[in-house]
Amino acid sequence: MNHGPDDQGPEGLDSDELALRRILHQAVEEIEPRDGTLDHLRRAVPARRARKRQALVGAAAAVLFLGTAVPALVHVSNSTGSSVNSEYAGHGEQAQGGAGQGKETEGGESTSGGSSGKTEDKGQGGEKEKGEDTGAGTGSGTGGSDDPSAAGPADVTPCTADQLGTSGGTTAAPDSTGTVYGTFRFSNISATDCTVSSPGGVSFITAGAADSSKITTSRHVGGDAAAGLPDPSQELTSLVLKPGAAYEVKFAWIPSETCPTTTDPTEGPDDPTPTPTPTENPTTTEGTSTGGDTGTSTQLMSQDTTADGSVTVTNTAEAGAPTATALVSNACAGIIYYTGVLAGA
């Protein structure tokens, strides 16, 4: 319904609007606020405004914290030298800081353009592998070949015959039971390291009355008759010989029988002077004597002596040479016990 200018009230409202206004005024003219409503509004409105300001300040602080913490975290992560996973970095290219450090991307190769000489790789299994790079332009690196504690048996080749030398074998005086202990010594005469893992071959050679059928060799074990040999726990399964270093193999001769005795005829002690030569006497007749043949006749008797026998114990190095020998005198039957590889003194 359109109204003209004459239908408008003094406040510029149409007659319908004025009527609605009167109705609304009539509807609320009997409504009065409760006591203290104005005071409540005076307190609530500033409190609500304060909460809004605090919320805005907290949001701004959170944004500022994230804006400073994330770049710092990325910087620290880059400076530690660990590989960056492209899943989190948002790209598959390099995401690494610092000069001279190269990092592999997933499925690629590690590179190093600096002087550190070391690369740190992250494989498909997620485990880090560190390796030393001795190539040109990647630094010198540290080698372990000159460190005796770092070079293990797997890193050194076995000793050859040309690398070993020996000063022979030595023996001690027999003890009260006739046992003889001896030592074979071998040394590295080359300029490179080599490994020994076996005492070699121990054998013997008999001489005189020694009976080879009554002589045997046996590896020394705990509780055997060769109590004077080192305990088997001191033997080495493998030993790296530096140039000039030596190892030893010890042995023991345990006699089982004494050498046999022999009976030889000799001149008795009752024959101090030889039989005199009779003088010529052309007038001597058969059956008479001139008295010049009064000397005593030669008497024979037997004497028991010990037969001479000896055993030469030999030790050939694991490489087939050299061979060391040791002579055991007055030995005819027994057992030769020998040890494994022992560190040289």
Tab-separated table of N, CA and C in Angstrom, residues 22-153:
chain	number	residue	atom	x	y	z
A	22	ARG	N	3.159	2.352	18.021
A	22	ARG	CA	2.303	2.525	19.192
A	22	ARG	C	1.984	1.180	19.825
A	23	ILE	N	1.764	0.188	18.972
A	23	ILE	CA	1.455	-1.145	19.506
A	23	ILE	C	2.637	-1.681	20.319
A	24	LEU	N	3.821	-1.513	19.801
A	24	LEU	CA	5.007	-2.003	20.523
A	24	LEU	C	5.212	-1.252	21.826
A	25	HIS	N	4.982	0.045	21.785
A	25	HIS	CA	5.133	0.824	23.017
A	25	HIS	C	4.132	0.380	24.060
A	26	GLN	N	2.907	0.134	23.609
A	26	GLN	CA	1.890	-0.319	24.544
A	26	GLN	C	2.240	-1.696	25.124
A	27	ALA	N	2.884	-2.543	24.323
A	27	ALA	CA	3.201	-3.894	24.787
A	27	ALA	C	4.294	-3.891	25.850
A	28	VAL	N	5.178	-2.923	25.840
A	28	VAL	CA	6.311	-2.944	26.768
A	28	VAL	C	6.258	-1.847	27.803
A	29	GLU	N	5.151	-1.045	27.789
A	29	GLU	CA	5.146	0.096	28.717
A	29	GLU	C	4.990	-0.357	30.154
A	30	GLU	N	4.468	-1.554	30.361
A	30	GLU	CA	4.324	-2.049	31.732
A	30	GLU	C	5.529	-2.893	32.165
A	31	ILE	N	6.436	-3.120	31.272
A	31	ILE	CA	7.620	-3.934	31.622
A	31	ILE	C	8.679	-3.025	32.200
A	32	GLU	N	9.208	-3.403	33.381
A	32	GLU	CA	10.258	-2.641	34.046
A	32	GLU	C	11.447	-3.556	34.341
A	33	PRO	N	12.634	-3.057	34.234
A	33	PRO	CA	13.824	-3.892	34.534
A	33	PRO	C	13.899	-4.219	36.010
A	34	ARG	N	14.548	-5.373	36.307
A	34	ARG	CA	14.729	-5.756	37.695
A	34	ARG	C	15.770	-4.870	38.355
A	35	ASP	N	15.743	-4.879	39.642
A	35	ASP	CA	16.730	-4.083	40.389
A	35	ASP	C	18.140	-4.618	40.132
A	36	GLY	N	19.093	-3.763	39.886
A	36	GLY	CA	20.503	-4.145	39.669
A	36	GLY	C	20.833	-4.510	38.252
A	37	THR	N	19.829	-4.425	37.333
A	37	THR	CA	20.123	-4.777	35.940
A	37	THR	C	21.128	-3.828	35.337
A	38	LEU	N	20.968	-2.544	35.636
A	38	LEU	CA	21.913	-1.575	35.078
A	38	LEU	C	23.333	-1.816	35.579
A	39	ASP	N	23.469	-2.113	36.864
A	39	ASP	CA	24.815	-2.401	37.403
A	39	ASP	C	25.413	-3.651	36.752
A	40	HIS	N	24.545	-4.658	36.526
A	40	HIS	CA	25.040	-5.883	35.865
A	40	HIS	C	25.561	-5.589	34.473
A	41	LEU	N	24.810	-4.762	33.748
A	41	LEU	CA	25.257	-4.414	32.392
A	41	LEU	C	26.558	-3.620	32.424
A	42	ARG	N	26.695	-2.778	33.404
A	42	ARG	CA	27.924	-1.974	33.510
A	42	ARG	C	29.153	-2.853	33.779
A	43	ARG	N	28.935	-3.972	34.494
A	43	ARG	CA	30.057	-4.880	34.757
A	43	ARG	C	30.262	-5.889	33.619
A	44	ALA	N	29.210	-6.387	33.053
A	44	ALA	CA	29.321	-7.461	32.068
A	44	ALA	C	29.911	-6.995	30.753
A	45	VAL	N	29.504	-5.781	30.345
A	45	VAL	CA	30.000	-5.306	29.047
A	45	VAL	C	31.519	-5.125	29.057
A	46	PRO	N	32.145	-4.491	30.063
A	46	PRO	CA	33.636	-4.400	30.072
A	46	PRO	C	34.319	-5.769	30.194
A	47	ALA	N	33.675	-6.671	30.990
A	47	ALA	CA	34.298	-8.000	31.124
A	47	ALA	C	34.304	-8.742	29.798
A	48	ARG	N	33.193	-8.626	29.043
A	48	ARG	CA	33.151	-9.295	27.750
A	48	ARG	C	34.178	-8.701	26.801
A	49	ARG	N	34.313	-7.387	26.839
A	49	ARG	CA	35.328	-6.751	25.985
A	49	ARG	C	36.749	-7.201	26.380
A	50	ALA	N	37.018	-7.360	27.693
A	50	ALA	CA	38.340	-7.812	28.149
A	50	ALA	C	38.634	-9.237	27.669
A	51	ARG	N	37.605	-10.117	27.706
A	51	ARG	CA	37.814	-11.486	27.232
A	51	ARG	C	38.116	-11.520	25.744
A	52	LYS	N	37.453	-10.666	24.992
A	52	LYS	CA	37.736	-10.608	23.560
A	52	LYS	C	39.170	-10.161	23.302
A	53	ARG	N	39.611	-9.126	24.081
A	53	ARG	CA	40.982	-8.658	23.906
A	53	ARG	C	41.987	-9.766	24.261
A	54	GLN	N	41.736	-10.500	25.355
A	54	GLN	CA	42.639	-11.588	25.744
A	54	GLN	C	42.686	-12.681	24.685
A	55	ALA	N	41.521	-12.992	24.116
A	55	ALA	CA	41.510	-14.007	23.059
A	55	ALA	C	42.308	-13.553	21.847
A	56	LEU	N	42.151	-12.282	21.489
A	56	LEU	CA	42.912	-11.761	20.355
A	56	LEU	C	44.409	-11.754	20.646
A	57	VAL	N	44.789	-11.353	21.887
A	57	VAL	CA	46.220	-11.339	22.248
A	57	VAL	C	46.784	-12.753	22.251
A	58	GLY	N	46.033	-13.744	22.783
A	58	GLY	CA	46.504	-15.130	22.781
A	58	GLY	C	46.684	-15.682	21.382
A	59	ALA	N	45.730	-15.363	20.504
A	59	ALA	CA	45.867	-15.824	19.119
A	59	ALA	C	47.072	-15.197	18.442
A	60	ALA	N	47.276	-13.913	18.713
A	60	ALA	CA	48.440	-13.246	18.122
A	60	ALA	C	49.737	-13.833	18.659
A	61	ALA	N	49.756	-14.162	19.956
A	61	ALA	CA	50.973	-14.761	20.530
A	61	ALA	C	51.228	-16.149	19.945
A	62	ALA	N	50.169	-16.920	19.741
A	62	ALA	CA	50.356	-18.246	19.146
A	62	ALA	C	50.892	-18.149	17.728
A	63	VAL	N	50.353	-17.224	16.976
A	63	VAL	CA	50.858	-17.033	15.609
A	63	VAL	C	52.315	-16.601	15.620
A	64	LEU	N	52.669	-15.695	16.534
A	64	LEU	CA	54.051	-15.242	16.630
A	64	LEU	C	54.983	-16.374	17.041
A	65	PHE	N	54.526	-17.225	17.981
A	65	PHE	CA	55.356	-18.348	18.423
A	65	PHE	C	55.615	-19.330	17.275
A	66	LEU	N	54.531	-19.644	16.559
A	66	LEU	CA	54.712	-20.549	15.428
A	66	LEU	C	55.600	-19.936	14.367
A	67	GLY	N	55.471	-18.639	14.177
A	67	GLY	CA	56.296	-17.982	13.163
A	67	GLY	C	57.768	-17.966	13.493
A	68	THR	N	58.122	-18.025	14.778
A	68	THR	CA	59.534	-18.025	15.183
A	68	THR	C	60.055	-19.423	15.468
A	69	ALA	N	59.207	-20.311	16.023
A	69	ALA	CA	59.674	-21.640	16.424
A	69	ALA	C	59.905	-22.549	15.227
A	70	VAL	N	59.030	-22.507	14.251
A	70	VAL	CA	59.186	-23.405	13.109
A	70	VAL	C	60.463	-23.132	12.332
A	71	PRO	N	60.791	-21.879	11.971
A	71	PRO	CA	62.090	-21.656	11.286
A	71	PRO	C	63.279	-22.065	12.132
A	72	ALA	N	63.197	-21.817	13.467
A	72	ALA	CA	64.311	-22.230	14.329
A	72	ALA	C	64.466	-23.745	14.346
A	73	LEU	N	63.341	-24.475	14.389
A	73	LEU	CA	63.388	-25.931	14.387
A	73	LEU	C	63.981	-26.461	13.085
A	74	VAL	N	63.581	-25.852	11.980
A	74	VAL	CA	64.137	-26.268	10.685
A	74	VAL	C	65.623	-25.990	10.624
A	75	HIS	N	66.053	-24.856	11.174
A	75	HIS	CA	67.481	-24.522	11.165
A	75	HIS	C	68.286	-25.507	11.997
A	76	VAL	N	67.766	-25.829	13.183
A	76	VAL	CA	68.472	-26.798	14.043
A	76	VAL	C	68.523	-28.161	13.372
A	77	SER	N	67.432	-28.581	12.764
A	77	SER	CA	67.416	-29.875	12.083
A	77	SER	C	68.411	-29.915	10.949
A	78	ASN	N	68.557	-28.836	10.218
A	78	ASN	CA	69.518	-28.802	9.117
A	78	ASN	C	70.943	-28.802	9.617
A	79	SER	N	71.206	-28.135	10.733
A	79	SER	CA	72.584	-28.030	11.217
A	79	SER	C	73.085	-29.307	11.832
A	80	THR	N	72.203	-30.236	12.252
A	80	THR	CA	72.663	-31.496	12.842
A	80	THR	C	73.171	-32.465	11.810
A	81	GLY	N	72.929	-32.256	10.541
A	81	GLY	CA	73.476	-33.118	9.497
A	81	GLY	C	72.683	-34.357	9.236
A	82	SER	N	71.451	-34.482	9.796
A	82	SER	CA	70.652	-35.671	9.551
A	82	SER	C	69.881	-35.506	8.264
A	83	SER	N	69.566	-36.626	7.634
A	83	SER	CA	68.840	-36.600	6.376
A	83	SER	C	67.423	-36.118	6.606
A	84	VAL	N	66.902	-35.346	5.656
A	84	VAL	CA	65.548	-34.824	5.739
A	84	VAL	C	64.660	-35.671	4.861
A	85	ASN	N	63.604	-36.186	5.444
A	85	ASN	CA	62.690	-37.023	4.686
A	85	ASN	C	61.820	-36.129	3.829
A	86	SER	N	61.722	-36.438	2.551
A	86	SER	CA	60.954	-35.608	1.641
A	86	SER	C	59.482	-35.611	1.984
A	87	GLU	N	59.030	-36.641	2.724
A	87	GLU	CA	57.624	-36.693	3.109
A	87	GLU	C	57.258	-35.545	4.019
A	88	TYR	N	58.226	-35.127	4.884
A	88	TYR	CA	57.973	-34.042	5.803
A	88	TYR	C	58.495	-32.717	5.272
A	89	ALA	N	59.472	-32.735	4.435
A	89	ALA	CA	60.035	-31.493	3.922
A	89	ALA	C	59.184	-30.914	2.823
A	90	GLY	N	58.329	-31.704	2.215
A	90	GLY	CA	57.457	-31.199	1.185
A	90	GLY	C	58.070	-31.249	-0.183
A	91	HIS	N	59.242	-31.835	-0.327
A	91	HIS	CA	59.875	-31.969	-1.633
A	91	HIS	C	60.877	-33.085	-1.568
A	92	GLY	N	61.338	-33.547	-2.703
A	92	GLY	CA	62.257	-34.674	-2.768
A	92	GLY	C	63.671	-34.259	-3.070
A	93	GLU	N	63.946	-32.950	-3.042
A	93	GLU	CA	65.288	-32.477	-3.321
A	93	GLU	C	66.067	-32.352	-2.030
A	94	GLN	N	67.277	-31.780	-2.103
A	94	GLN	CA	68.105	-31.616	-0.921
A	94	GLN	C	67.489	-30.584	-0.008
A	95	ALA	N	67.531	-30.877	1.298
A	95	ALA	CA	67.068	-29.932	2.320
A	95	ALA	C	68.090	-29.949	3.421
A	96	GLN	N	69.269	-29.483	3.134
A	96	GLN	CA	70.391	-29.603	4.058
A	96	GLN	C	71.154	-28.298	4.114
A	97	GLY	N	71.504	-27.870	5.331
A	97	GLY	CA	72.273	-26.643	5.482
A	97	GLY	C	73.680	-26.961	5.859
A	98	GLY	N	74.535	-25.965	5.848
A	98	GLY	CA	75.931	-26.133	6.229
A	98	GLY	C	76.790	-26.394	5.024
A	99	ALA	N	77.994	-25.849	5.053
A	99	ALA	CA	78.898	-25.990	3.918
A	99	ALA	C	79.609	-27.313	3.971
A	100	GLY	N	79.788	-27.923	2.818
A	100	GLY	CA	80.618	-29.112	2.705
A	100	GLY	C	79.912	-30.386	3.078
A	101	GLN	N	78.601	-30.369	3.400
A	101	GLN	CA	77.900	-31.593	3.743
A	101	GLN	C	76.905	-31.909	2.660
A	102	GLY	N	76.933	-33.150	2.161
A	102	GLY	CA	75.979	-33.549	1.145
A	102	GLY	C	75.044	-34.586	1.723
A	103	LYS	N	73.781	-34.520	1.376
A	103	LYS	CA	72.805	-35.461	1.889
A	103	LYS	C	72.103	-36.132	0.741
A	104	GLU	N	71.822	-37.388	0.938
A	104	GLU	CA	71.133	-38.116	-0.111
A	104	GLU	C	69.647	-37.893	-0.018
A	105	THR	N	69.008	-37.800	-1.172
A	105	THR	CA	67.560	-37.840	-1.204
A	105	THR	C	67.137	-39.293	-1.268
A	106	GLU	N	65.872	-39.533	-1.015
A	106	GLU	CA	65.397	-40.914	-0.936
A	106	GLU	C	65.628	-41.617	-2.266
A	107	GLY	N	66.334	-42.738	-2.222
A	107	GLY	CA	66.626	-43.507	-3.428
A	107	GLY	C	67.846	-43.028	-4.156
A	108	GLY	N	68.558	-42.010	-3.632
A	108	GLY	CA	69.735	-41.482	-4.331
A	108	GLY	C	70.999	-41.858	-3.626
A	109	GLU	N	72.147	-41.293	-4.039
A	109	GLU	CA	73.449	-41.570	-3.467
A	109	GLU	C	73.897	-40.404	-2.627
A	110	SER	N	74.672	-40.736	-1.592
A	110	SER	CA	75.200	-39.697	-0.726
A	110	SER	C	76.420	-39.077	-1.363
A	111	THR	N	76.518	-37.749	-1.221
A	111	THR	CA	77.673	-37.045	-1.765
A	111	THR	C	78.288	-36.200	-0.693
A	112	SER	N	79.539	-35.888	-0.832
A	112	SER	CA	80.240	-35.039	0.123
A	112	SER	C	81.225	-34.187	-0.629
A	113	GLY	N	81.036	-32.864	-0.548
A	113	GLY	CA	81.922	-31.972	-1.274
A	113	GLY	C	82.851	-31.224	-0.372
A	114	GLY	N	82.811	-31.482	0.936
A	114	GLY	CA	83.643	-30.760	1.879
A	114	GLY	C	84.855	-31.557	2.256
A	115	SER	N	85.434	-31.190	3.427
A	115	SER	CA	86.678	-31.812	3.863
A	115	SER	C	86.460	-32.736	5.034
A	116	SER	N	85.211	-33.079	5.350
A	116	SER	CA	84.989	-33.919	6.521
A	116	SER	C	85.454	-35.330	6.294
A	117	GLY	N	85.357	-35.853	5.061
A	117	GLY	CA	85.821	-37.199	4.764
A	117	GLY	C	84.861	-38.269	5.199
A	118	LYS	N	83.656	-37.889	5.684
A	118	LYS	CA	82.718	-38.902	6.138
A	118	LYS	C	81.345	-38.585	5.569
A	119	THR	N	80.614	-39.602	5.242
A	119	THR	CA	79.244	-39.445	4.781
A	119	THR	C	78.347	-40.253	5.670
A	120	GLU	N	77.120	-39.794	5.800
A	120	GLU	CA	76.158	-40.494	6.637
A	120	GLU	C	74.961	-40.800	5.781
A	121	ASP	N	74.718	-42.060	5.518
A	121	ASP	CA	73.663	-42.482	4.613
A	121	ASP	C	72.486	-43.015	5.392
A	122	LYS	N	71.297	-42.826	4.808
A	122	LYS	CA	70.076	-43.394	5.382
A	122	LYS	C	69.494	-44.319	4.348
A	123	GLY	N	69.554	-45.632	4.597
A	123	GLY	CA	69.122	-46.614	3.619
A	123	GLY	C	67.625	-46.802	3.657
A	124	GLN	N	67.138	-47.740	2.846
A	124	GLN	CA	65.719	-47.995	2.780
A	124	GLN	C	65.193	-48.551	4.085
A	125	GLY	N	66.017	-49.268	4.854
A	125	GLY	CA	65.571	-49.836	6.116
A	125	GLY	C	65.497	-48.826	7.227
A	126	GLY	N	65.928	-47.584	7.018
A	126	GLY	CA	65.851	-46.548	8.024
A	126	GLY	C	67.043	-46.516	8.933
A	127	GLU	N	68.048	-47.375	8.742
A	127	GLU	CA	69.217	-47.402	9.596
A	127	GLU	C	70.316	-46.553	8.983
A	128	LYS	N	71.025	-45.837	9.841
A	128	LYS	CA	72.101	-44.980	9.364
A	128	LYS	C	73.381	-45.774	9.246
A	129	GLU	N	74.090	-45.519	8.190
A	129	GLU	CA	75.356	-46.186	7.962
A	129	GLU	C	76.423	-45.134	7.787
A	130	LYS	N	77.481	-45.250	8.569
A	130	LYS	CA	78.586	-44.310	8.481
A	130	LYS	C	79.768	-44.968	7.808
A	131	GLY	N	80.379	-44.288	6.870
A	131	GLY	CA	81.537	-44.818	6.177
A	131	GLY	C	82.592	-43.759	6.048
A	132	GLU	N	83.808	-44.164	5.908
A	132	GLU	CA	84.913	-43.248	5.731
A	132	GLU	C	85.262	-43.157	4.257
A	133	ASP	N	85.395	-41.929	3.780
A	133	ASP	CA	85.666	-41.691	2.384
A	133	ASP	C	87.106	-41.245	2.254
A	134	THR	N	87.925	-42.012	1.544
A	134	THR	CA	89.339	-41.677	1.374
A	134	THR	C	89.644	-41.217	-0.025
A	135	GLY	N	88.620	-40.921	-0.819
A	135	GLY	CA	88.831	-40.463	-2.194
A	135	GLY	C	89.341	-39.045	-2.231
A	136	ALA	N	89.808	-38.617	-3.416
A	136	ALA	CA	90.349	-37.277	-3.583
A	136	ALA	C	89.235	-36.271	-3.404
A	137	GLY	N	89.537	-35.177	-2.686
A	137	GLY	CA	88.607	-34.091	-2.507
A	137	GLY	C	87.631	-34.317	-1.379
A	138	THR	N	87.697	-35.426	-0.671
A	138	THR	CA	86.775	-35.704	0.423
A	138	THR	C	87.483	-35.798	1.754
A	139	GLY	N	88.709	-35.432	1.865
A	139	GLY	CA	89.420	-35.465	3.138
A	139	GLY	C	90.240	-36.724	3.262
A	140	SER	N	91.165	-36.691	4.231
A	140	SER	CA	92.093	-37.807	4.388
A	140	SER	C	91.461	-38.987	5.090
A	141	GLY	N	90.648	-38.740	6.131
A	141	GLY	CA	90.080	-39.857	6.885
A	141	GLY	C	91.127	-40.484	7.777
A	142	THR	N	90.697	-41.392	8.646
A	142	THR	CA	91.613	-42.079	9.553
A	142	THR	C	91.665	-43.536	9.204
A	143	GLY	N	92.826	-44.091	9.050
A	143	GLY	CA	93.005	-45.511	8.734
A	143	GLY	C	93.370	-46.289	9.960
A	144	GLY	N	93.042	-47.584	9.999
A	144	GLY	CA	93.327	-48.401	11.173
A	144	GLY	C	94.368	-49.457	10.919
A	145	SER	N	95.072	-49.416	9.779
A	145	SER	CA	96.015	-50.486	9.477
A	145	SER	C	97.254	-50.434	10.350
A	146	ASP	N	97.600	-49.231	10.877
A	146	ASP	CA	98.794	-49.124	11.699
A	146	ASP	C	98.492	-49.335	13.167
A	147	ASP	N	97.259	-49.522	13.519
A	147	ASP	CA	96.872	-49.710	14.908
A	147	ASP	C	96.779	-51.205	15.198
A	148	PRO	N	97.651	-51.749	16.068
A	148	PRO	CA	97.620	-53.202	16.291
A	148	PRO	C	96.317	-53.671	16.906
A	149	SER	N	95.654	-52.804	17.666
A	149	SER	CA	94.398	-53.221	18.270
A	149	SER	C	93.260	-53.206	17.281
A	150	ALA	N	93.397	-52.445	16.155
A	150	ALA	CA	92.314	-52.358	15.184
A	150	ALA	C	92.418	-53.435	14.121
A	151	ALA	N	93.591	-53.982	13.899
A	151	ALA	CA	93.773	-54.984	12.842
A	151	ALA	C	93.482	-56.360	13.400
A	152	GLY	N	92.400	-56.972	12.953
A	152	GLY	CA	92.047	-58.294	13.421
A	152	GLY	C	92.535	-59.363	12.468
A	153	PRO	N	92.387	-60.634	12.850
A	153	PRO	CA	92.835	-61.728	11.981
A	153	PRO	C	92.185	-61.701	10.614
